[in-house]
Amino acid sequence: MGEVVSFLSLGSNLGKREENIKRALDLLRRDEDIKIVKTSSLYETEPVGSKAQGWFLNQVIKIETNLLPQNLLKVIKKVEKEVGRVRGKKWGARIIDIDIILYGGKNLATKELTIPHPQLRRRKFVLIPLVEIAPRVTCFKGETASYLLKSLRGGEEVRLYKDASC
């Protein structure tokens, strides 16, 4: 299998959020089957679901990989564990959360993994950084990331935390 372009979202709202994301990026960079091509700025985001938790830092990265989606997910879960993630309640606070948002234009629906990410069209905290690095990437049936963001009404507050050039 050749290199496939994929987009991952990273988020953290426990501990030293920026350090957690940097650590996850470092661990992903060490994997010989993953090449980080581009990183978005960091965004601070109001939590979705339970509001009784700290705000998240979020980022989207563009990678190239020769891993199949299921194997990429295994690497991601290993990275999350190494950073200190303990799986708890859905949409709860977390040291690190990494999701596969898009994978080479593929659609996939298994028990463990759905691509494109099923919540993508409702999540400003993913769409804003995705549009920053890949505005014309196709997400659903010809809908670009830019189109999805423009179509989104309301949603969580998202603000720039640190520009990608920093």
PDB file of N, CA and C in Angstrom, residues 4 17 23 27 36-37 39 49 53 74 93 98 118 135 139 141 150 152 154 159 164:
ATOM      1  N   VAL A   4      -0.920   7.326   2.156  1.00  0.00           N
ATOM      2  CA  VAL A   4      -2.283   7.858   2.153  1.00  0.00           C
ATOM      3  C   VAL A   4      -2.293   9.122   3.000  1.00  0.00           C
ATOM      4  N   ARG A  17      -2.068  21.154  28.960  1.00  0.00           N
ATOM      5  CA  ARG A  17      -2.712  20.818  27.690  1.00  0.00           C
ATOM      6  C   ARG A  17      -1.773  20.905  26.494  1.00  0.00           C
ATOM      7  N   ARG A  23       3.574  16.258  23.226  1.00  0.00           N
ATOM      8  CA  ARG A  23       4.053  14.891  23.491  1.00  0.00           C
ATOM      9  C   ARG A  23       3.422  13.905  22.510  1.00  0.00           C
ATOM     10  N   LEU A  27       5.399  11.582  19.750  1.00  0.00           N
ATOM     11  CA  LEU A  27       5.236  10.127  19.654  1.00  0.00           C
ATOM     12  C   LEU A  27       4.768   9.715  18.260  1.00  0.00           C
ATOM     13  N   ILE A  36       4.192  13.486   9.657  1.00  0.00           N
ATOM     14  CA  ILE A  36       3.364  14.681   9.851  1.00  0.00           C
ATOM     15  C   ILE A  36       3.764  15.703   8.792  1.00  0.00           C
ATOM     16  N   VAL A  37       2.796  16.089   7.975  1.00  0.00           N
ATOM     17  CA  VAL A  37       3.039  16.988   6.849  1.00  0.00           C
ATOM     18  C   VAL A  37       2.741  18.433   7.224  1.00  0.00           C
ATOM     19  N   THR A  39       0.673  21.033  10.453  1.00  0.00           N
ATOM     20  CA  THR A  39      -0.075  21.165  11.708  1.00  0.00           C
ATOM     21  C   THR A  39      -0.812  22.502  11.706  1.00  0.00           C
ATOM     22  N   GLY A  49     -20.654  18.581  25.369  1.00  0.00           N
ATOM     23  CA  GLY A  49     -21.202  17.598  26.307  1.00  0.00           C
ATOM     24  C   GLY A  49     -21.238  18.190  27.702  1.00  0.00           C
ATOM     25  N   GLN A  53     -16.219  21.099  32.987  1.00  0.00           N
ATOM     26  CA  GLN A  53     -14.831  20.675  32.811  1.00  0.00           C
ATOM     27  C   GLN A  53     -14.069  21.808  32.143  1.00  0.00           C
ATOM     28  N   LYS A  74      -4.769   1.761  16.003  1.00  0.00           N
ATOM     29  CA  LYS A  74      -3.987   1.080  17.049  1.00  0.00           C
ATOM     30  C   LYS A  74      -2.811   1.941  17.500  1.00  0.00           C
ATOM     31  N   ALA A  93     -13.550  14.887  30.470  1.00  0.00           N
ATOM     32  CA  ALA A  93     -12.209  15.473  30.465  1.00  0.00           C
ATOM     33  C   ALA A  93     -11.186  14.402  30.095  1.00  0.00           C
ATOM     34  N   ILE A  98      -7.195  11.673  20.431  1.00  0.00           N
ATOM     35  CA  ILE A  98      -6.786  11.741  19.028  1.00  0.00           C
ATOM     36  C   ILE A  98      -7.814  10.972  18.210  1.00  0.00           C
ATOM     37  N   PRO A 118     -17.877  10.705  12.336  1.00  0.00           N
ATOM     38  CA  PRO A 118     -19.318  10.974  12.272  1.00  0.00           C
ATOM     39  C   PRO A 118     -19.757  12.329  12.828  1.00  0.00           C
ATOM     40  N   PRO A 135      -8.469  23.711   3.331  1.00  0.00           N
ATOM     41  CA  PRO A 135      -9.828  24.217   3.128  1.00  0.00           C
ATOM     42  C   PRO A 135     -10.628  23.471   2.061  1.00  0.00           C
ATOM     43  N   CYS A 139     -14.859  16.136   2.443  1.00  0.00           N
ATOM     44  CA  CYS A 139     -15.227  15.401   3.656  1.00  0.00           C
ATOM     45  C   CYS A 139     -16.363  14.420   3.411  1.00  0.00           C
ATOM     46  N   LYS A 141     -19.270  13.366   0.434  1.00  0.00           N
ATOM     47  CA  LYS A 141     -19.940  13.466  -0.871  1.00  0.00           C
ATOM     48  C   LYS A 141     -19.734  14.815  -1.547  1.00  0.00           C
ATOM     49  N   LYS A 150     -18.817  26.797   6.823  1.00  0.00           N
ATOM     50  CA  LYS A 150     -19.749  27.888   6.503  1.00  0.00           C
ATOM     51  C   LYS A 150     -21.196  27.487   6.759  1.00  0.00           C
ATOM     52  N   LEU A 152     -22.228  25.482   9.144  1.00  0.00           N
ATOM     53  CA  LEU A 152     -22.455  25.205  10.566  1.00  0.00           C
ATOM     54  C   LEU A 152     -23.060  26.415  11.258  1.00  0.00           C
ATOM     55  N   GLY A 154     -24.212  28.013  14.960  1.00  0.00           N
ATOM     56  CA  GLY A 154     -24.024  27.861  16.409  1.00  0.00           C
ATOM     57  C   GLY A 154     -22.818  27.000  16.714  1.00  0.00           C
ATOM     58  N   ARG A 159     -11.548  29.708  19.941  1.00  0.00           N
ATOM     59  CA  ARG A 159     -10.706  30.899  19.774  1.00  0.00           C
ATOM     60  C   ARG A 159      -9.253  30.477  19.578  1.00  0.00           C
ATOM     61  N   ALA A 164       0.101  28.695  14.343  1.00  0.00           N
ATOM     62  CA  ALA A 164       0.972  27.598  13.907  1.00  0.00           C
ATOM     63  C   ALA A 164       2.398  28.057  13.658  1.00  0.00           C
TER      64      ALA A 164
END
